Amino acid sequence: MAENTQKNQTERDLLRQKRRRRAKQKSLILRIVLFLALVGILVALVILLPKIMGGNGEKVILNPTPTPAADSSAAEPTQAVPEGPARTEVLAEAKRLAAQYDYDQAVAVIEAFKGYDTDEELVGEIASIRAAKDACTPVSVVGVPHVFFHSLINDSRGLIASATCTEDRVAKNNKAMCTTGEFKAIIQKMYDAGYVLISLDDLVVKTANADGSVTMEKNPSLCLPAGKKPLIMSEDDLSYYHAYGENGAQGYADRLVLDENGLVKCQFTDVDGTVKVGDYDMVPILETFIAEHPDFSYRGARPTIALTGYNGIFGYRTNDYYKEGPEGKDLGPVQQAFLRAHPEYDYDRDCAEARKIADALKAQGWTFASHTYGHRDARESTLEQLQADHERWKLAVGQFIGETDKIIFAFGADIGYVGGYTADNAKYQYYRKEGFNIYSNVDGNFGWMEYGTGFVRTGRIAIDGVTMYNAMTEGTPSHETFKKDYELLGITDIAGFFDKNRNPEYCRSES
Ligand SMILES: [Zn+2]
């Protein structure tokens, strides 16, 4: 490097000397020529000045680029016909939309492409999209199964007793959670069985009434090809609670983050302490799966995320109580300990990050539900307690995720029994006034649903350690019910993907 630089410097010096010598020789000749030229130029100026002032001549010669006015006919086609990639992208987008059963939109994308009608391949694509649409039949929105998961465990840390995982947490993780490996196997099996993810919103057609209420009717136009069946999915408690441990202590992700492309990923601390960004929970794993299997999502549908507020959301401590600091009277001992361990905590920064994640999730098709602020048992709580809880939820969660009309009851504890919410149900009337129309509990009865004029209710099947283990193990509580649920979901050979580090003693129990 240095040698080259020195060599170049010497060459430049020699060149400069040569130039100087030549310049001296030329100088004398130039002076004579210049004198003669000056006389000539003065004469020429008198003759040519009017033409130069008129703007012709030299300016045009020096600028060979045609002006738009001079050559607009040549410029237009190069701008208006997007060759190559644009056409490829149009075709790819149309195929993706058609794969996700959005046939009309797929055709519209092609028809918006200039010159499509003389393009044999594009015309053929429209014909095959229309044929695929014609082959679809309406699907009933009654009896649609709704499965739910919690945050996923990435390795065995949460499933076995260790220095970083208490016995109590080991029990809870074994019971209520799935690992990333189990989740991947399960969604593949449901996909293979023909299931297609729909949104809770796809169940109904909503009509706003003059009084601000909403009338719900069953969606009559959910159409799918033969062999495809609708499925609803949700993820509960996506807060990365303090109880899940820090820095991957139990194998959970630390928080949701955005990658360089603006996609929602997880930050995860690996066993060796390495901090990584990638597919370490349901959101990014499912996104990757849908990118590879677009027909798993009906018109871009994604699951619903059920959020409490007491520890904030997505791993960000957005509950305003944290502003009180480590001695805060509204904080529990675990929250106070968190603040003592993290003097760098900044409420406004966490809120800003959480808002970005919520916006990105919404852009990707995810929806949100209240899971109550305090993970409250809505059946046992009084109306006044639920009202106070919901006011807290709006502050800690609602202001970041925006409006939602969905509530997914914590513990699956619904505010009413089977038979629909009644006019004298004060809790229902309160939630309805607060804008909730879609209610979900937990119910082992496959595809349990109820429709009313102002609500739809769905019963959810927990996919977790207890139900997996009991479904595959004879003589366990509710074995037959869980076995049937899993079979109907296309989830067979559970033993083939059931995490080997699970402790069956914890999974065996009823809840
Ligand atoms: Zn929960």
Short mmCIF file of C-alpha atoms and ligand atoms in Angstrom, two decimals:
data_model
loop_
_atom_site.label_atom_id
_atom_site.label_comp_id
_atom_site.label_asym_id
_atom_site.label_seq_id
_atom_site.Cartn_x
_atom_site.Cartn_y
_atom_site.Cartn_z
CA MET A 1 0.00 0.00 0.00
CA ALA A 2 2.63 2.55 1.15
CA GLU A 3 5.00 1.51 -1.63
CA ASN A 4 2.37 2.07 -4.28
CA THR A 5 1.53 5.47 -2.90
CA GLN A 6 5.22 6.53 -3.04
CA LYS A 7 5.59 5.28 -6.61
CA ASN A 8 2.54 7.18 -7.73
CA GLN A 9 3.87 10.34 -6.11
CA THR A 10 7.18 10.15 -8.08
CA GLU A 11 5.35 9.58 -11.35
CA ARG A 12 3.20 12.59 -10.69
CA ASP A 13 6.27 14.79 -10.00
CA LEU A 14 7.88 13.80 -13.34
CA LEU A 15 4.71 14.53 -15.20
CA ARG A 16 4.47 17.93 -13.60
CA GLN A 17 8.09 18.82 -14.70
CA LYS A 18 7.38 17.76 -18.29
CA ARG A 19 4.26 19.84 -18.34
CA ARG A 20 6.13 22.92 -17.11
CA ARG A 21 8.80 22.63 -19.86
CA ARG A 22 6.18 22.22 -22.55
CA ALA A 23 4.28 25.15 -21.16
CA LYS A 24 7.27 27.47 -21.45
CA GLN A 25 7.81 26.53 -25.11
CA LYS A 26 4.17 26.98 -25.87
CA SER A 27 3.98 30.27 -24.04
CA LEU A 28 5.87 32.33 -26.65
CA ILE A 29 3.97 30.86 -29.59
CA LEU A 30 0.71 31.41 -27.77
CA ARG A 31 1.38 35.08 -27.14
CA ILE A 32 1.83 35.68 -30.89
CA VAL A 33 -1.21 33.62 -31.79
CA LEU A 34 -3.29 35.32 -29.12
CA PHE A 35 -2.50 38.78 -30.42
CA LEU A 36 -3.57 37.79 -33.92
CA ALA A 37 -6.61 35.97 -32.59
CA LEU A 38 -7.69 38.96 -30.49
CA VAL A 39 -7.95 41.12 -33.57
CA GLY A 40 -9.97 38.36 -35.31
CA ILE A 41 -12.27 37.83 -32.34
CA LEU A 42 -13.11 41.52 -32.07
CA VAL A 43 -14.17 41.53 -35.72
CA ALA A 44 -16.13 38.25 -35.31
CA LEU A 45 -17.93 39.49 -32.18
CA VAL A 46 -19.40 42.44 -34.02
CA ILE A 47 -20.88 40.03 -36.57
CA LEU A 48 -21.95 37.09 -34.26
CA LEU A 49 -23.12 38.84 -31.07
CA PRO A 50 -26.81 39.06 -32.02
CA LYS A 51 -26.95 35.31 -32.74
CA ILE A 52 -25.27 34.33 -29.40
CA MET A 53 -27.68 36.53 -27.46
CA GLY A 54 -30.52 34.70 -29.22
CA GLY A 55 -29.58 31.45 -27.37
CA ASN A 56 -28.64 29.26 -30.30
CA GLY A 57 -25.25 27.90 -31.26
CA GLU A 58 -22.76 27.03 -28.55
CA LYS A 59 -25.28 26.14 -25.78
CA VAL A 60 -26.99 23.47 -27.86
CA ILE A 61 -23.68 21.98 -29.04
CA LEU A 62 -22.37 21.68 -25.47
CA ASN A 63 -25.51 19.97 -24.24
CA PRO A 64 -26.21 16.91 -26.37
CA THR A 65 -28.95 15.61 -23.99
CA PRO A 66 -32.29 16.11 -25.68
CA THR A 67 -34.67 18.33 -23.78
CA PRO A 68 -37.97 16.74 -22.74
CA ALA A 69 -39.83 19.02 -25.11
CA ALA A 70 -37.58 18.06 -28.01
CA ASP A 71 -37.85 14.32 -27.44
CA SER A 72 -40.89 13.57 -25.25
CA SER A 73 -42.07 10.74 -27.46
CA ALA A 74 -38.81 8.86 -26.91
CA ALA A 75 -38.70 9.54 -23.15
CA GLU A 76 -42.23 8.40 -22.35
CA PRO A 77 -42.05 4.68 -23.16
CA THR A 78 -38.82 4.16 -21.17
CA GLN A 79 -40.53 5.58 -18.08
CA ALA A 80 -43.99 4.07 -18.45
CA VAL A 81 -43.11 0.47 -19.36
CA PRO A 82 -41.49 -1.04 -16.27
CA GLU A 83 -39.54 -3.86 -17.87
CA GLY A 84 -38.35 -7.02 -16.14
CA PRO A 85 -38.56 -6.77 -12.36
CA ALA A 86 -41.79 -4.77 -12.25
CA ARG A 87 -43.62 -7.32 -14.37
CA THR A 88 -42.06 -10.14 -12.37
CA GLU A 89 -43.15 -8.47 -9.15
CA VAL A 90 -46.69 -7.97 -10.42
CA LEU A 91 -46.93 -11.65 -11.29
CA ALA A 92 -45.42 -12.72 -7.96
CA GLU A 93 -47.78 -10.44 -6.01
CA ALA A 94 -50.80 -11.74 -7.94
CA LYS A 95 -49.75 -15.33 -7.25
CA ARG A 96 -49.26 -14.58 -3.54
CA LEU A 97 -52.68 -12.93 -3.28
CA ALA A 98 -54.33 -15.82 -5.12
CA ALA A 99 -52.53 -18.33 -2.88
CA GLN A 100 -54.07 -16.46 0.08
CA TYR A 101 -57.55 -16.79 -1.50
CA ASP A 102 -57.80 -13.08 -2.38
CA TYR A 103 -58.63 -13.78 -6.02
CA ASP A 104 -60.30 -10.46 -6.90
CA GLN A 105 -57.35 -8.49 -5.59
CA ALA A 106 -54.94 -10.76 -7.47
CA VAL A 107 -56.74 -10.07 -10.75
CA ALA A 108 -56.86 -6.34 -9.97
CA VAL A 109 -53.08 -6.27 -9.50
CA ILE A 110 -52.50 -7.78 -12.95
CA GLU A 111 -55.11 -5.58 -14.62
CA ALA A 112 -53.39 -2.50 -13.22
CA PHE A 113 -50.28 -3.45 -15.16
CA LYS A 114 -50.09 -1.57 -18.46
CA GLY A 115 -50.23 -3.86 -21.45
CA TYR A 116 -51.35 -6.95 -19.48
CA ASP A 117 -54.11 -7.66 -22.05
CA THR A 118 -51.59 -8.34 -24.80
CA ASP A 119 -49.34 -10.37 -22.53
CA GLU A 120 -50.16 -14.05 -23.00
CA GLU A 121 -48.76 -15.17 -19.65
CA LEU A 122 -50.59 -12.48 -17.67
CA VAL A 123 -53.86 -13.17 -19.46
CA GLY A 124 -53.40 -16.87 -18.72
CA GLU A 125 -52.71 -16.10 -15.07
CA ILE A 126 -55.96 -14.17 -14.78
CA ALA A 127 -57.84 -17.13 -16.26
CA SER A 128 -56.31 -19.56 -13.77
CA ILE A 129 -56.98 -17.19 -10.84
CA ARG A 130 -60.63 -16.93 -11.90
CA ALA A 131 -60.85 -20.72 -12.22
CA ALA A 132 -59.40 -21.10 -8.70
CA LYS A 133 -61.97 -18.64 -7.37
CA ASP A 134 -64.81 -20.52 -9.07
CA ALA A 135 -63.61 -23.75 -7.47
CA CYS A 136 -64.06 -22.32 -3.95
CA THR A 137 -67.18 -22.93 -1.92
CA PRO A 138 -68.59 -21.03 1.08
CA VAL A 139 -67.34 -22.30 4.41
CA SER A 140 -69.40 -22.22 7.59
CA VAL A 141 -68.16 -19.85 10.25
CA VAL A 142 -69.85 -21.96 12.91
CA GLY A 143 -67.66 -24.50 14.69
CA VAL A 144 -64.33 -23.03 13.65
CA PRO A 145 -61.59 -24.33 15.98
CA HIS A 146 -59.64 -21.70 17.90
CA VAL A 147 -56.27 -22.78 19.30
CA PHE A 148 -54.01 -20.76 21.55
CA PHE A 149 -50.43 -20.78 22.73
CA HIS A 150 -48.30 -18.83 25.16
CA SER A 151 -44.79 -17.51 24.59
CA LEU A 152 -42.56 -20.31 23.36
CA ILE A 153 -39.57 -21.81 25.12
CA ASN A 154 -36.51 -22.05 22.88
CA ASP A 155 -34.57 -24.74 24.68
CA SER A 156 -34.82 -26.91 27.74
CA ARG A 157 -33.95 -24.23 30.27
CA GLY A 158 -37.56 -23.67 31.27
CA LEU A 159 -38.48 -27.34 31.37
CA ILE A 160 -35.89 -28.62 33.82
CA ALA A 161 -34.98 -27.50 37.31
CA SER A 162 -31.78 -25.48 37.33
CA ALA A 163 -30.00 -22.64 39.08
CA THR A 164 -31.93 -20.12 36.98
CA CYS A 165 -35.33 -21.79 37.04
CA THR A 166 -37.27 -22.47 40.24
CA GLU A 167 -39.32 -25.60 40.74
CA ASP A 168 -42.50 -23.53 40.58
CA ARG A 169 -41.53 -22.10 37.18
CA VAL A 170 -40.51 -25.54 35.91
CA ALA A 171 -44.00 -26.80 36.79
CA LYS A 172 -45.72 -23.84 35.11
CA ASN A 173 -43.55 -24.01 32.00
CA ASN A 174 -44.18 -27.73 31.61
CA LYS A 175 -47.91 -27.28 32.00
CA ALA A 176 -48.78 -24.14 30.07
CA MET A 177 -46.10 -23.74 27.43
CA CYS A 178 -44.81 -25.20 24.19
CA THR A 179 -41.29 -25.14 22.86
CA THR A 180 -40.42 -23.60 19.50
CA GLY A 181 -39.76 -27.12 18.16
CA GLU A 182 -43.20 -28.33 19.24
CA PHE A 183 -44.87 -25.23 17.79
CA LYS A 184 -43.18 -25.70 14.41
CA ALA A 185 -44.25 -29.36 14.28
CA ILE A 186 -47.83 -28.44 15.24
CA ILE A 187 -48.35 -25.69 12.66
CA GLN A 188 -46.87 -27.96 9.96
CA LYS A 189 -49.33 -30.70 10.92
CA MET A 190 -52.32 -28.34 10.97
CA TYR A 191 -51.24 -26.96 7.60
CA ASP A 192 -50.87 -30.48 6.18
CA ALA A 193 -54.39 -31.26 7.44
CA GLY A 194 -55.73 -28.39 5.29
CA TYR A 195 -56.16 -25.74 7.95
CA VAL A 196 -56.08 -22.10 6.91
CA LEU A 197 -55.59 -19.34 9.40
CA ILE A 198 -58.45 -16.85 9.51
CA SER A 199 -58.80 -13.80 11.73
CA LEU A 200 -61.46 -13.52 14.43
CA ASP A 201 -62.73 -10.63 12.30
CA ASP A 202 -63.31 -12.99 9.37
CA LEU A 203 -66.09 -14.71 11.34
CA VAL A 204 -68.48 -11.81 11.16
CA VAL A 205 -69.79 -8.91 9.15
CA LYS A 206 -70.04 -5.90 11.44
CA THR A 207 -72.52 -3.10 10.94
CA ALA A 208 -72.21 0.08 12.98
CA ASN A 209 -75.49 1.33 14.44
CA ALA A 210 -76.52 4.92 15.00
CA ASP A 211 -76.12 4.54 18.78
CA GLY A 212 -72.50 3.48 18.36
CA SER A 213 -73.15 -0.20 18.93
CA VAL A 214 -72.28 -2.86 16.39
CA THR A 215 -74.52 -5.55 14.96
CA MET A 216 -72.73 -8.78 14.16
CA GLU A 217 -73.80 -11.25 11.50
CA LYS A 218 -72.13 -14.46 10.46
CA ASN A 219 -69.83 -13.89 7.50
CA PRO A 220 -71.63 -15.53 4.55
CA SER A 221 -68.80 -15.16 2.07
CA LEU A 222 -65.83 -16.95 3.57
CA CYS A 223 -64.89 -19.21 0.65
CA LEU A 224 -62.12 -21.79 0.48
CA PRO A 225 -61.02 -24.46 -1.99
CA ALA A 226 -61.95 -28.10 -1.40
CA GLY A 227 -59.95 -29.65 1.43
CA LYS A 228 -59.24 -26.36 3.18
CA LYS A 229 -60.68 -25.58 6.62
CA PRO A 230 -60.67 -22.38 8.69
CA LEU A 231 -58.68 -22.13 11.91
CA ILE A 232 -58.34 -19.33 14.45
CA MET A 233 -55.19 -18.87 16.50
CA SER A 234 -54.17 -16.65 19.39
CA GLU A 235 -51.19 -16.08 21.64
CA ASP A 236 -51.75 -15.13 25.26
CA ASP A 237 -49.66 -13.01 27.60
CA LEU A 238 -47.10 -11.71 25.07
CA SER A 239 -45.49 -9.49 27.68
CA TYR A 240 -42.35 -11.43 28.60
CA TYR A 241 -43.31 -11.13 32.24
CA HIS A 242 -40.64 -10.69 34.89
CA ALA A 243 -41.63 -14.20 35.99
CA TYR A 244 -40.26 -15.55 32.68
CA GLY A 245 -36.76 -14.61 33.86
CA GLU A 246 -34.24 -12.28 32.31
CA ASN A 247 -31.60 -12.97 29.69
CA GLY A 248 -33.16 -16.22 28.58
CA ALA A 249 -33.07 -17.73 32.08
CA GLN A 250 -35.99 -19.98 31.16
CA GLY A 251 -35.42 -20.09 27.41
CA TYR A 252 -37.92 -17.34 26.52
CA ALA A 253 -37.14 -14.44 24.22
CA ASP A 254 -36.29 -11.13 25.93
CA ARG A 255 -38.59 -8.94 23.85
CA LEU A 256 -39.96 -8.29 20.38
CA VAL A 257 -37.75 -6.09 18.19
CA LEU A 258 -37.72 -4.85 14.61
CA ASP A 259 -35.07 -6.16 12.25
CA GLU A 260 -33.34 -4.10 9.54
CA ASN A 261 -36.30 -4.73 7.21
CA GLY A 262 -38.85 -3.52 9.75
CA LEU A 263 -40.12 -7.04 10.44
CA VAL A 264 -40.99 -8.13 13.97
CA LYS A 265 -38.43 -10.55 15.36
CA CYS A 266 -37.34 -11.58 18.85
CA GLN A 267 -34.30 -10.62 20.82
CA PHE A 268 -33.10 -13.75 22.56
CA THR A 269 -30.22 -14.45 24.91
CA ASP A 270 -28.67 -17.81 24.12
CA VAL A 271 -27.23 -20.27 26.64
CA ASP A 272 -23.71 -18.87 26.19
CA GLY A 273 -24.93 -15.31 26.73
CA THR A 274 -24.92 -14.34 23.05
CA VAL A 275 -27.73 -11.91 22.24
CA LYS A 276 -29.42 -12.82 18.98
CA VAL A 277 -32.27 -11.50 16.84
CA GLY A 278 -34.46 -14.01 15.03
CA ASP A 279 -37.37 -16.44 15.15
CA TYR A 280 -37.55 -17.16 18.90
CA ASP A 281 -41.30 -16.97 19.48
CA MET A 282 -44.63 -17.46 17.77
CA VAL A 283 -44.79 -14.15 15.90
CA PRO A 284 -41.63 -14.46 13.77
CA ILE A 285 -41.86 -18.27 13.49
CA LEU A 286 -45.35 -17.98 12.06
CA GLU A 287 -44.33 -15.13 9.76
CA THR A 288 -41.52 -17.26 8.34
CA PHE A 289 -43.90 -20.21 7.95
CA ILE A 290 -46.48 -18.08 6.10
CA ALA A 291 -43.78 -16.64 3.84
CA GLU A 292 -42.99 -20.23 2.85
CA HIS A 293 -46.64 -21.37 2.87
CA PRO A 294 -48.75 -18.33 1.88
CA ASP A 295 -51.86 -20.53 1.58
CA PHE A 296 -51.80 -21.01 5.38
CA SER A 297 -53.19 -17.47 5.71
CA TYR A 298 -56.61 -16.40 4.48
CA ARG A 299 -56.15 -12.94 2.92
CA GLY A 300 -53.18 -12.15 5.14
CA ALA A 301 -54.88 -13.21 8.39
CA ARG A 302 -52.72 -13.57 11.48
CA PRO A 303 -53.48 -14.65 15.05
CA THR A 304 -54.78 -12.37 17.80
CA ILE A 305 -52.40 -11.41 20.60
CA ALA A 306 -54.01 -11.24 24.06
CA LEU A 307 -52.34 -8.67 26.28
CA THR A 308 -52.37 -7.89 29.97
CA GLY A 309 -50.79 -4.64 31.16
CA TYR A 310 -49.25 -5.10 34.61
CA ASN A 311 -45.75 -5.88 33.26
CA GLY A 312 -46.22 -3.94 30.02
CA ILE A 313 -46.29 -5.49 26.56
CA PHE A 314 -43.88 -7.29 24.21
CA GLY A 315 -41.08 -7.10 26.82
CA TYR A 316 -41.39 -3.31 27.20
CA ARG A 317 -42.46 -2.00 30.61
CA THR A 318 -45.24 0.26 29.36
CA ASN A 319 -47.26 0.20 32.57
CA ASP A 320 -47.14 3.79 33.85
CA TYR A 321 -46.74 2.52 37.43
CA TYR A 322 -43.06 1.86 36.60
CA LYS A 323 -42.61 5.64 36.47
CA GLU A 324 -42.90 5.63 40.25
CA GLY A 325 -39.41 4.15 40.53
CA PRO A 326 -38.07 1.28 42.68
CA GLU A 327 -40.03 2.41 45.74
CA GLY A 328 -43.28 2.83 43.80
CA LYS A 329 -46.30 2.06 45.99
CA ASP A 330 -48.28 0.59 43.09
CA LEU A 331 -45.50 -1.81 42.15
CA GLY A 332 -45.00 -5.33 43.42
CA PRO A 333 -41.68 -6.55 44.83
CA VAL A 334 -40.67 -8.15 41.50
CA GLN A 335 -41.32 -4.92 39.59
CA GLN A 336 -39.39 -2.92 42.20
CA ALA A 337 -36.49 -5.39 41.94
CA PHE A 338 -36.53 -4.96 38.17
CA LEU A 339 -36.23 -1.18 38.50
CA ARG A 340 -33.41 -1.48 41.04
CA ALA A 341 -31.54 -3.80 38.66
CA HIS A 342 -32.18 -1.48 35.69
CA PRO A 343 -31.44 2.15 36.57
CA GLU A 344 -31.27 2.77 32.80
CA TYR A 345 -35.00 2.00 32.44
CA ASP A 346 -36.79 4.81 30.60
CA TYR A 347 -40.61 4.71 30.51
CA ASP A 348 -40.88 6.95 27.44
CA ARG A 349 -38.34 4.92 25.50
CA ASP A 350 -40.10 1.63 26.29
CA CYS A 351 -43.43 3.15 25.26
CA ALA A 352 -41.99 4.39 21.97
CA GLU A 353 -40.52 0.94 21.21
CA ALA A 354 -43.74 -0.86 22.13
CA ARG A 355 -45.72 1.46 19.88
CA LYS A 356 -43.38 0.69 16.96
CA ILE A 357 -43.81 -3.05 17.52
CA ALA A 358 -47.61 -2.72 17.72
CA ASP A 359 -47.69 -0.73 14.48
CA ALA A 360 -45.46 -3.25 12.70
CA LEU A 361 -47.57 -6.18 13.94
CA LYS A 362 -50.75 -4.50 12.75
CA ALA A 363 -49.14 -3.88 9.35
CA GLN A 364 -48.36 -7.60 9.20
CA GLY A 365 -52.01 -8.48 9.92
CA TRP A 366 -51.87 -9.30 13.64
CA THR A 367 -54.74 -8.17 15.84
CA PHE A 368 -54.91 -7.57 19.59
CA ALA A 369 -57.25 -8.42 22.41
CA SER A 370 -57.55 -7.37 26.00
CA HIS A 371 -56.54 -10.16 28.38
CA THR A 372 -57.50 -7.80 31.25
CA TYR A 373 -54.89 -5.54 32.83
CA GLY A 374 -54.20 -7.70 35.83
CA HIS A 375 -54.85 -11.19 34.40
CA ARG A 376 -58.12 -11.05 36.28
CA ASP A 377 -60.67 -13.79 36.63
CA ALA A 378 -63.60 -11.96 35.05
CA ARG A 379 -66.10 -14.49 36.36
CA GLU A 380 -65.06 -14.02 39.98
CA SER A 381 -64.42 -10.26 39.80
CA THR A 382 -67.12 -7.72 40.54
CA LEU A 383 -68.27 -5.28 37.88
CA GLU A 384 -66.49 -2.45 39.72
CA GLN A 385 -63.24 -4.42 39.76
CA LEU A 386 -63.50 -5.11 36.03
CA GLN A 387 -64.20 -1.43 35.33
CA ALA A 388 -61.15 -0.32 37.31
CA ASP A 389 -59.08 -3.05 35.67
CA HIS A 390 -60.09 -1.95 32.19
CA GLU A 391 -59.25 1.69 32.90
CA ARG A 392 -55.75 0.51 33.89
CA TRP A 393 -55.57 -1.64 30.73
CA LYS A 394 -56.23 1.38 28.51
CA LEU A 395 -53.26 3.19 30.05
CA ALA A 396 -50.81 0.30 30.07
CA VAL A 397 -51.84 -1.36 26.79
CA GLY A 398 -54.69 0.28 24.88
CA GLN A 399 -52.91 3.53 24.12
CA PHE A 400 -50.13 1.60 22.32
CA ILE A 401 -52.11 -0.93 20.33
CA GLY A 402 -55.08 1.27 19.44
CA GLU A 403 -58.73 0.25 19.34
CA THR A 404 -59.75 -3.36 19.71
CA ASP A 405 -63.14 -5.04 19.94
CA LYS A 406 -61.73 -8.34 21.23
CA ILE A 407 -61.41 -9.68 24.73
CA ILE A 408 -59.74 -12.99 25.50
CA PHE A 409 -60.54 -13.87 29.09
CA ALA A 410 -57.68 -14.64 31.44
CA PHE A 411 -57.95 -18.20 32.82
CA GLY A 412 -60.64 -18.62 30.16
CA ALA A 413 -63.02 -17.27 32.81
CA ASP A 414 -65.96 -15.96 30.81
CA ILE A 415 -68.51 -13.41 32.06
CA GLY A 416 -71.44 -15.61 31.11
CA TYR A 417 -72.41 -19.24 30.75
CA VAL A 418 -73.43 -21.15 27.64
CA GLY A 419 -76.56 -19.74 26.04
CA GLY A 420 -75.40 -16.26 25.09
CA TYR A 421 -74.92 -13.03 27.00
CA THR A 422 -78.20 -11.65 28.26
CA ALA A 423 -79.44 -8.08 28.55
CA ASP A 424 -79.23 -8.27 32.35
CA ASN A 425 -75.55 -9.26 32.28
CA ALA A 426 -73.99 -6.07 33.68
CA LYS A 427 -70.42 -7.13 32.89
CA TYR A 428 -71.36 -7.80 29.28
CA GLN A 429 -73.19 -4.49 29.04
CA TYR A 430 -70.09 -2.73 30.37
CA TYR A 431 -67.69 -4.44 27.98
CA ARG A 432 -70.10 -3.88 25.09
CA LYS A 433 -70.21 -0.18 25.92
CA GLU A 434 -66.39 -0.20 25.91
CA GLY A 435 -66.47 -1.48 22.33
CA PHE A 436 -65.95 -5.23 22.77
CA ASN A 437 -67.80 -7.51 20.36
CA ILE A 438 -65.62 -10.62 20.15
CA TYR A 439 -65.17 -12.71 23.30
CA SER A 440 -63.05 -15.82 23.78
CA ASN A 441 -62.83 -18.24 26.66
CA VAL A 442 -61.20 -21.68 26.95
CA ASP A 443 -63.28 -24.71 26.03
CA GLY A 444 -62.20 -28.25 25.28
CA ASN A 445 -65.29 -28.72 23.10
CA PHE A 446 -63.90 -28.51 19.61
CA GLY A 447 -65.07 -25.42 17.73
CA TRP A 448 -67.46 -24.16 20.43
CA MET A 449 -68.96 -20.84 19.31
CA GLU A 450 -71.97 -18.64 19.91
CA TYR A 451 -73.29 -15.80 17.80
CA GLY A 452 -75.52 -13.02 19.08
CA THR A 453 -76.56 -9.68 17.60
CA GLY A 454 -73.85 -7.81 19.48
CA PHE A 455 -71.28 -10.52 20.03
CA VAL A 456 -69.53 -13.64 18.89
CA ARG A 457 -68.02 -16.02 21.43
CA THR A 458 -65.38 -18.62 20.70
CA GLY A 459 -64.07 -21.40 22.92
CA ARG A 460 -60.37 -21.98 22.65
CA ILE A 461 -58.32 -25.15 22.82
CA ALA A 462 -55.07 -24.80 24.76
CA ILE A 463 -52.08 -26.27 22.98
CA ASP A 464 -49.68 -26.83 25.85
CA GLY A 465 -47.84 -29.40 27.92
CA VAL A 466 -50.94 -30.61 29.76
CA THR A 467 -53.15 -31.12 26.72
CA MET A 468 -50.37 -32.61 24.58
CA TYR A 469 -49.34 -35.07 27.28
CA ASN A 470 -52.87 -36.01 28.23
CA ALA A 471 -53.89 -36.41 24.59
CA MET A 472 -51.13 -38.95 24.00
CA THR A 473 -51.30 -40.73 27.36
CA GLU A 474 -54.10 -43.10 28.24
CA GLY A 475 -55.55 -42.88 31.73
CA THR A 476 -54.76 -39.18 32.14
CA PRO A 477 -57.43 -36.54 32.93
CA SER A 478 -59.59 -35.67 29.91
CA HIS A 479 -57.50 -37.99 27.73
CA GLU A 480 -60.32 -38.76 25.30
CA THR A 481 -61.35 -35.11 24.89
CA PHE A 482 -57.82 -33.87 24.23
CA LYS A 483 -57.00 -36.82 21.96
CA LYS A 484 -60.07 -36.06 19.85
CA ASP A 485 -59.27 -32.32 19.73
CA TYR A 486 -55.72 -32.95 18.54
CA GLU A 487 -56.85 -35.52 15.99
CA LEU A 488 -59.44 -33.11 14.60
CA LEU A 489 -56.67 -30.52 14.27
CA GLY A 490 -54.58 -33.01 12.32
CA ILE A 491 -52.06 -33.23 15.15
CA THR A 492 -51.12 -36.88 15.43
CA ASP A 493 -47.98 -38.63 16.67
CA ILE A 494 -47.53 -36.12 19.49
CA ALA A 495 -44.83 -38.36 20.98
CA GLY A 496 -42.82 -37.71 17.83
CA PHE A 497 -42.34 -34.01 18.63
CA PHE A 498 -43.10 -33.80 22.38
CA ASP A 499 -39.99 -32.24 23.94
CA LYS A 500 -37.89 -34.96 25.52
CA ASN A 501 -36.91 -32.69 28.40
CA ARG A 502 -40.46 -32.25 29.61
CA ASN A 503 -41.35 -33.59 33.02
CA PRO A 504 -44.50 -35.73 32.53
CA GLU A 505 -45.36 -35.46 36.23
CA TYR A 506 -46.12 -31.77 35.74
CA CYS A 507 -47.86 -32.28 32.42
CA ARG A 508 -50.12 -35.06 33.67
CA SER A 509 -52.30 -32.87 35.86
CA GLU A 510 -55.67 -31.41 34.96
CA SER A 511 -54.55 -27.80 34.74
ZN ZN B 1 -53.18 -15.61 30.31
#
